[in-house]
Coordinates of C-alpha atoms and ligand atoms in Angstrom, one line a residue:
X194 CA 0.0 0.0 0.0
X195 CA 1.2 3.6 -0.7
X196 CA 0.5 6.7 1.5
X197 CA -2.8 7.4 -0.1
X198 CA -4.1 3.8 0.2
X199 CA -3.1 3.5 3.9
X200 CA -4.6 6.9 4.8
X201 CA -7.9 6.1 3.0
X202 CA -8.1 2.7 4.8
X203 CA -7.3 4.5 8.0
X204 CA -9.9 7.2 7.5
X205 CA -12.6 4.6 6.7
X206 CA -11.9 2.4 9.7
X207 CA -10.0 4.0 12.5
X208 CA -11.8 6.3 15.0
X209 CA -10.9 9.8 14.2
X210 CA -9.1 10.8 17.5
X211 CA -5.9 12.0 15.7
X212 CA -5.3 14.8 13.3
X213 CA -3.1 12.6 11.1
X214 CA -0.3 14.1 9.0
X215 CA -0.8 13.2 5.4
X216 CA 1.9 10.4 5.3
X217 CA 2.1 6.9 6.6
X218 CA 5.5 5.9 8.0
X219 CA 6.6 2.3 7.3
X220 CA 10.3 1.9 8.1
X221 CA 12.8 3.6 10.4
X222 CA 16.6 3.4 11.1
X223 CA 18.3 5.7 13.6
X224 CA 17.2 9.3 13.1
X225 CA 15.6 8.5 9.7
X226 CA 12.2 7.2 8.7
X227 CA 10.6 6.4 5.4
X228 CA 7.0 6.7 4.3
X229 CA 4.9 4.3 2.2
X230 CA 5.8 6.1 -1.0
X231 CA 9.5 5.7 -0.3
X232 CA 10.3 9.3 0.8
X233 CA 13.0 9.7 3.4
X234 CA 12.7 12.0 6.4
X235 CA 14.9 13.1 9.4
X236 CA 12.6 12.4 12.3
X237 CA 12.9 14.9 15.2
X238 CA 9.6 13.7 16.7
X239 CA 10.7 10.1 17.3
X240 CA 7.3 9.0 18.5
X241 CA 7.1 12.1 20.8
X242 CA 10.3 11.4 22.7
X243 CA 9.8 7.6 22.8
X244 CA 12.6 6.4 20.6
X245 CA 15.5 7.7 22.7
X246 CA 17.9 5.5 20.7
X247 CA 16.3 6.3 17.3
X248 CA 14.3 3.9 15.2
X249 CA 14.9 0.2 15.5
X250 CA 18.2 0.3 17.5
X251 CA 20.0 -3.0 17.0
X252 CA 20.3 -3.7 20.7
X253 CA 16.5 -3.1 21.3
X254 CA 15.6 -5.1 18.2
X255 CA 17.9 -8.0 19.3
X256 CA 16.4 -8.0 22.8
X257 CA 12.9 -8.1 21.5
X258 CA 13.6 -10.9 19.0
X259 CA 15.3 -13.0 21.6
X260 CA 12.6 -12.5 24.3
X261 CA 9.8 -13.0 21.8
X262 CA 11.2 -16.5 21.0
X263 CA 11.2 -17.4 24.8
X264 CA 8.2 -15.9 26.5
X265 CA 6.1 -12.9 25.4
X266 CA 3.8 -12.7 28.3
X267 CA 2.8 -14.7 31.4
X268 CA 1.2 -12.8 34.2
X269 CA 2.2 -10.7 37.2
X270 CA 0.8 -13.7 39.3
X271 CA 4.3 -15.2 38.6
X272 CA 7.9 -14.0 38.9
X273 CA 9.1 -12.4 35.7
X274 CA 12.9 -12.5 35.2
X275 CA 13.3 -9.6 32.7
X276 CA 11.0 -7.4 34.9
X277 CA 13.0 -8.1 38.0
X278 CA 16.2 -7.3 36.1
X279 CA 14.7 -4.1 34.8
X280 CA 13.6 -3.0 38.2
X281 CA 17.0 -3.7 39.6
X282 CA 18.7 -1.6 36.9
X283 CA 16.2 1.3 37.5
X284 CA 16.7 1.1 41.3
X285 CA 20.5 1.0 41.0
X286 CA 20.4 4.1 38.9
X287 CA 17.8 6.3 40.7
X288 CA 16.6 7.6 44.0
X289 CA 14.1 4.7 44.2
X290 CA 13.9 1.4 46.1
X291 CA 11.0 -0.1 44.2
X292 CA 9.4 -0.1 40.8
X293 CA 5.9 -0.9 39.6
X294 CA 5.3 -1.5 35.9
X295 CA 2.4 -0.6 33.6
X296 CA 1.9 0.2 29.9
X297 CA 1.8 4.0 29.4
X298 CA 2.4 7.4 30.9
X299 CA -1.3 7.9 31.9
X300 CA -1.3 4.6 33.7
X301 CA 2.0 5.4 35.5
X302 CA 0.3 8.6 36.7
X303 CA -2.9 6.8 37.7
X304 CA -0.7 4.5 39.8
X305 CA 1.1 7.6 41.3
X306 CA -2.2 9.2 42.2
X307 CA -3.5 6.1 43.8
X308 CA -0.3 5.5 45.7
X309 CA -0.2 9.1 46.9
X310 CA -3.8 8.9 48.2
X311 CA -3.2 5.6 50.0
X312 CA 0.0 6.9 51.5
X313 CA -1.5 10.2 52.6
X314 CA -4.6 8.6 54.2
X315 CA -2.2 6.4 56.3
X316 CA 0.3 9.1 57.0
X317 CA -1.6 12.5 57.1
X318 CA -5.2 11.5 57.9
X319 CA -8.3 10.2 56.1
X320 CA -9.1 13.7 54.7
X321 CA -5.8 13.9 52.8
X322 CA -6.4 13.1 49.1
X323 CA -5.8 16.3 47.1
X324 CA -3.0 16.5 44.5
X325 CA -1.7 19.9 43.5
X326 CA -0.7 20.1 39.8
X327 CA 0.2 23.0 37.5
X328 CA -1.5 24.9 34.7
X329 CA -0.3 23.8 31.3
X330 CA 0.7 20.4 32.6
X331 CA -0.1 17.2 30.8
X332 CA -0.4 13.9 32.6
X333 CA -2.4 11.7 30.3
X334 CA -5.9 11.0 28.9
X335 CA -7.4 8.6 31.4
X336 CA -9.9 10.3 33.7
X337 CA -7.8 10.9 36.8
X338 CA -4.7 11.7 34.7
X339 CA -6.9 14.1 32.7
X340 CA -8.2 15.7 35.9
X341 CA -4.6 16.1 37.0
X342 CA -3.8 17.8 33.7
X343 CA -4.0 21.6 34.1
X344 CA -5.5 22.4 30.7
X345 CA -9.3 22.9 30.5
X346 CA -9.3 22.3 26.7
X347 CA -8.7 18.6 27.4
X348 CA -11.5 18.5 30.0
X349 CA -14.2 20.0 27.9
X350 CA -17.0 17.6 27.1
X351 CA -15.8 15.0 29.6
X352 CA -17.0 16.6 32.8
X353 CA -17.5 15.9 35.6
X354 CA -13.8 15.5 36.2
X355 CA -12.9 13.2 39.2
X356 CA -12.4 15.5 42.2
X357 CA -9.3 16.0 44.2
X358 CA -7.0 18.0 41.9
X359 CA -6.0 21.7 42.4
X360 CA -4.2 23.5 39.5
X361 CA -1.8 26.4 40.2
X362 CA 0.5 28.4 37.8
X363 CA 3.8 26.7 36.9
X364 CA 7.0 28.0 38.4
X365 CA 5.1 29.9 41.1
X366 CA 6.0 28.6 44.5
X367 CA 3.7 31.0 46.3
X368 CA 0.7 29.7 44.4
X369 CA 1.5 26.1 45.7
X370 CA 2.0 27.3 49.3
X371 CA -1.3 29.2 49.1
X372 CA -3.3 26.0 48.4
X373 CA -1.5 23.6 50.7
X374 CA -3.9 22.3 53.4
X375 CA -4.7 19.3 55.5
X376 CA -6.4 17.8 52.4
X377 CA -3.1 17.8 50.4
X378 CA -1.6 14.5 49.6
X379 CA 1.0 15.4 47.0
X380 CA 2.4 17.9 44.5
X381 CA 2.8 16.5 41.0
X382 CA 4.9 18.3 38.4
X383 CA 6.8 17.9 35.1
X384 CA 10.4 19.1 35.4
X385 CA 9.9 20.4 31.9
X386 CA 6.4 20.8 30.7
X387 CA 6.2 19.1 27.3
X388 CA 2.8 19.3 25.8
X389 CA 2.3 22.6 27.6
X390 CA 4.9 24.3 25.3
X391 CA 8.4 23.0 26.4
X392 CA 8.6 25.1 29.6
X393 CA 11.5 24.2 31.9
X394 CA 11.0 24.5 35.7
X395 CA 13.1 27.1 37.4
X396 CA 15.8 25.6 39.6
X397 CA 14.5 27.5 42.7
X398 CA 11.0 26.3 41.9
X399 CA 11.7 22.6 42.1
X400 CA 14.0 23.1 45.1
X401 CA 11.3 25.1 46.8
X402 CA 8.7 22.4 46.1
X403 CA 10.9 19.8 47.7
X404 CA 11.3 22.0 50.8
X405 CA 7.5 22.7 51.0
X406 CA 6.8 19.0 50.7
X407 CA 9.3 18.1 53.4
X408 CA 8.0 20.9 55.7
X409 CA 4.4 19.7 55.4
X410 CA 5.0 15.9 55.1
X411 CA 3.5 15.6 51.7
X412 CA 4.7 13.7 48.6
X413 CA 6.5 15.2 45.6
X414 CA 5.7 13.4 42.4
X415 CA 7.8 14.0 39.3
X416 CA 6.1 13.1 36.0
X417 CA 9.2 12.2 34.0
X418 CA 7.2 10.5 31.3
X419 CA 8.7 12.8 28.6
X420 CA 11.8 14.1 30.4
X421 CA 13.2 10.8 31.7
X422 CA 15.7 8.4 30.2
X423 CA 18.4 11.0 29.6
X424 CA 16.5 13.4 27.4
X425 CA 17.3 16.6 29.4
X426 CA 21.0 15.9 29.9
X427 CA 20.7 13.8 33.1
X428 CA 19.3 10.3 33.3
X429 CA 16.3 11.8 35.2
X430 CA 15.6 15.5 34.8
X431 CA 15.2 16.1 38.6
X432 CA 18.9 15.1 39.1
X433 CA 19.9 18.2 37.1
X434 CA 17.9 20.2 39.7
X435 CA 19.7 18.6 42.6
X436 CA 16.5 17.2 44.2
X437 CA 14.8 13.8 44.7
X438 CA 11.1 13.1 44.3
X439 CA 9.2 10.6 46.4
X440 CA 7.5 9.2 43.3
X441 CA 8.7 9.3 39.7
X442 CA 6.6 8.2 36.7
X443 CA 8.1 7.0 33.4
X444 CA 6.9 5.8 30.0
X445 CA 7.7 7.0 26.5
X446 CA 11.5 6.6 26.3
X447 CA 11.6 3.7 28.8
X448 CA 11.0 1.0 26.2
X449 CA 12.9 2.7 23.4
X450 CA 9.7 2.7 21.4
X451 CA 8.1 -0.4 22.9
X452 CA 5.1 0.4 25.2
X453 CA 6.0 0.2 28.9
X454 CA 5.4 2.6 31.8
X455 CA 6.7 2.6 35.4
X456 CA 6.3 4.2 38.8
X457 CA 9.5 4.4 40.9
X458 CA 9.4 5.2 44.6
X459 CA 11.0 4.7 48.0
X460 CA 10.4 1.8 50.3
X461 CA 8.7 4.1 52.8
X462 CA 6.1 5.2 50.2
X463 CA 5.9 1.8 48.5
X464 CA 4.8 0.3 51.8
X465 CA 1.4 2.0 51.4
X466 CA 0.5 -0.6 48.7
X467 CA -0.3 -4.2 49.7
X468 CA -1.0 -7.1 47.3
X469 CA -4.3 -6.5 45.5
X470 CA -4.2 -2.7 45.9
X471 CA -3.1 -2.1 42.3
X472 CA -2.2 -4.1 39.2
X473 CA -2.5 -4.5 35.5
X474 CA -2.6 -7.5 33.1
X475 CA 0.1 -6.3 30.8
X476 CA 2.4 -4.3 33.1
X477 CA 6.1 -5.2 32.7
X478 CA 5.6 -8.3 30.4
X479 CA 8.8 -10.2 29.7
X480 CA 8.9 -8.7 26.2
X481 CA 8.3 -5.1 27.3
X482 CA 10.8 -5.5 30.1
X483 CA 13.5 -6.9 27.9
X484 CA 13.0 -4.0 25.4
X485 CA 13.3 -1.5 28.3
X486 CA 16.3 -3.2 29.9
X487 CA 18.2 -3.1 26.6
X488 CA 17.2 0.5 26.1
X489 CA 18.2 1.7 29.6
X490 CA 21.5 -0.4 29.5
X491 CA 22.4 1.2 26.2
X492 CA 21.5 4.7 27.4
X493 CA 23.8 4.1 30.4
X494 CA 26.7 2.3 28.6
X495 CA 26.9 4.9 25.9
X496 CA 26.7 7.9 28.3
X497 CA 23.8 9.3 26.3
X498 CA 22.4 11.7 29.0
X499 CA 25.6 13.7 28.9
X500 CA 25.6 13.5 25.1
X501 CA 21.9 14.7 25.0
X502 CA 23.1 17.7 27.1
X503 CA 25.8 18.8 24.7
X504 CA 23.8 18.0 21.5
X505 CA 20.9 19.9 23.0
X506 CA 23.1 22.9 23.6
X507 CA 24.3 22.7 20.0
X508 CA 20.7 22.4 18.7
X509 CA 19.5 25.4 20.8
X510 CA 22.5 27.4 19.5
X511 CA 21.6 26.7 15.9
X512 CA 18.0 27.5 16.6
X513 CA 19.0 30.8 18.3
X514 CA 20.8 31.6 15.0
X515 CA 17.5 31.3 13.2
X516 CA 15.9 33.5 15.9
X517 CA 18.4 36.2 15.1
X518 CA 17.5 35.8 11.4
X519 CA 13.7 35.7 11.7
X520 CA 12.0 38.4 13.8
X521 CA 8.9 36.2 14.2
X522 CA 10.8 33.6 16.3
X523 CA 9.9 34.7 19.8
X524 CA 11.9 32.3 21.9
X525 CA 14.1 29.2 21.8
X526 CA 13.9 27.2 25.1
X527 CA 14.3 23.7 26.6
X528 CA 16.6 21.4 28.4
X529 CA 18.9 18.9 26.7
X530 CA 17.2 17.4 23.6
X531 CA 13.8 18.6 24.6
X532 CA 13.7 21.8 22.7
X533 CA 11.0 24.3 21.7
X534 CA 10.9 27.3 19.3
X535 CA 8.0 29.7 19.9
X536 CA 6.7 31.5 16.8
X537 CA 4.6 34.7 16.7
X538 CA 1.9 32.7 14.8
X539 CA 0.6 29.1 14.5
X540 CA 3.3 26.6 13.5
X541 CA 1.2 24.2 11.5
X542 CA 2.3 25.5 8.1
X543 CA 6.0 25.4 9.1
X544 CA 5.5 21.8 10.2
X545 CA 3.9 21.0 6.8
X546 CA 6.7 22.7 4.8
X547 CA 9.4 20.9 6.9
X548 CA 7.7 17.6 6.3
X549 CA 7.5 18.3 2.5
X550 CA 11.2 19.1 2.6
X551 CA 12.1 15.9 4.5
X552 CA 12.1 16.9 8.2
X553 CA 9.5 15.7 10.7
X554 CA 8.8 18.0 13.7
X555 CA 5.6 18.8 15.6
X556 CA 4.0 21.8 17.1
X557 CA 2.5 22.1 20.6
X558 CA 0.5 24.9 22.2
X559 CA -0.3 26.1 18.6
X560 CA 2.8 28.1 18.1
X561 CA 5.7 26.1 19.7
X562 CA 7.7 24.0 17.3
X563 CA 9.0 21.0 19.2
X564 CA 12.3 19.1 18.6
X565 CA 12.8 15.7 20.2
X566 CA 15.6 14.0 18.3
X567 CA 17.1 10.7 19.5
X568 CA 19.8 11.0 22.2
X569 CA 22.4 9.6 19.8
X570 CA 21.7 12.2 17.1
X571 CA 24.8 13.4 15.2
X572 CA 25.9 17.1 14.6
X573 CA 25.5 16.6 10.8
X574 CA 21.9 15.4 11.3
X575 CA 21.1 18.5 13.4
X576 CA 22.8 20.7 10.7
X577 CA 20.7 19.0 8.0
X578 CA 17.5 19.6 10.1
X579 CA 18.4 23.3 10.6
X580 CA 18.9 23.7 6.9
X581 CA 15.5 22.4 6.2
X582 CA 13.9 24.4 8.9
X583 CA 15.7 27.6 7.7
X584 CA 14.2 27.0 4.2
X585 CA 10.7 26.4 5.7
X586 CA 10.9 29.6 7.8
X587 CA 12.3 31.7 5.0
X588 CA 9.2 31.2 2.9
X589 CA 7.1 32.3 5.8
X590 CA 5.9 35.8 6.8
X591 CA 8.8 38.2 7.0
X592 CA 7.5 40.6 9.6
Ligands
PLP137 N1 2.9 12.7 31.2 C1 3.6 13.4 30.3 C2 4.6 14.4 30.9 C3 3.4 13.3 28.9 O1 4.1 14.0 28.1 C4 2.5 12.3 28.5 C5 2.3 12.1 27.0 O2 2.5 13.0 26.2 C6 1.8 11.5 29.4 C7 2.0 11.7 30.8 C8 0.8 10.5 29.0 O3 1.5 9.4 28.5 P1 0.8 8.3 27.6 O4 0.4 9.0 26.3 O5 1.8 7.2 27.4 O6 -0.4 7.9 28.3

């Protein structure tokens, strides 16, 4: 099937929840991807930060092939070797003592919300259930994760939202302090807001949140679904801020493109959950765990977090060069290889022109072009992407 045939079949049969780009991707290798008409692209979306090693990294492909021949899935009713090994690798390389596995970011956040409520009821009193989150946050599409998400546009039509969430402006410590009460169970925050427009937290903000949580005996939950796995220049973004959360949620990059999510926490917080309190049929299957183990091991062995830091600096420098050239580029911002370029107008046409010229990027918050290359991206690949973007911007408005 070619692009047109796939898209026609898709339109006729798949529920229309996505505004599809007019191409169907069929093959990928590293930073590159090909559509069904054979056209090649540089992919700076990489499944929205999921393919941290690029498309079809040989180590991930080999791990999946080998595990698929042994055991794809059993059940969490039994011990799962690859899951235990993945948990041990995560624990050895993080603040956490324990890991829980699920399938997506929304599910990881659901687990975090449940764990925080259970912990707070036991440790702060039966009236403690509220989670403070930030405006412009994004925590997922299931109902509680959606209620946690501080963007009303995602709530509209799905009300009533589950109660127990309070939204405050991002990077505003005073706003958090003002809503803290006996009802508070936790504060939940992305170290860099992704869907909300690539907005990094200020260092004093995350440090201040940690202090407030310690002062009042409430939990700090870091949603690292998009920032985790080395993307921001540290293995976990909070490390770069010099703080530790009580709970961290992961998904996206964890499986190198294979679906898996996780919640990491300390023994003290983990003790709030007993057998039967939470679970999922597919969480941490042998296959997903093997893919994630191979991904994390490769990220660690190849020092990719540090590389993401330096490549991110280079990418931001090149984008800042374009900002000097085009007056309509308002700001270039981000951390590591999670980078945004805010335009003075909607970015859709720029995204379209880039795609036509062979570069895949996306746009969030209407006017923020988002760049999420794999962590092993090369300088020449960044240069090539910048050249295409320059061409796409040059044919845009010149005000
Ligand atoms: N949390 C953050 C920070 C995200 O960026 C996303 C997805 O974009 C999610 C949660 C939800 O993850 P998923 O789409 O895997 O449910």
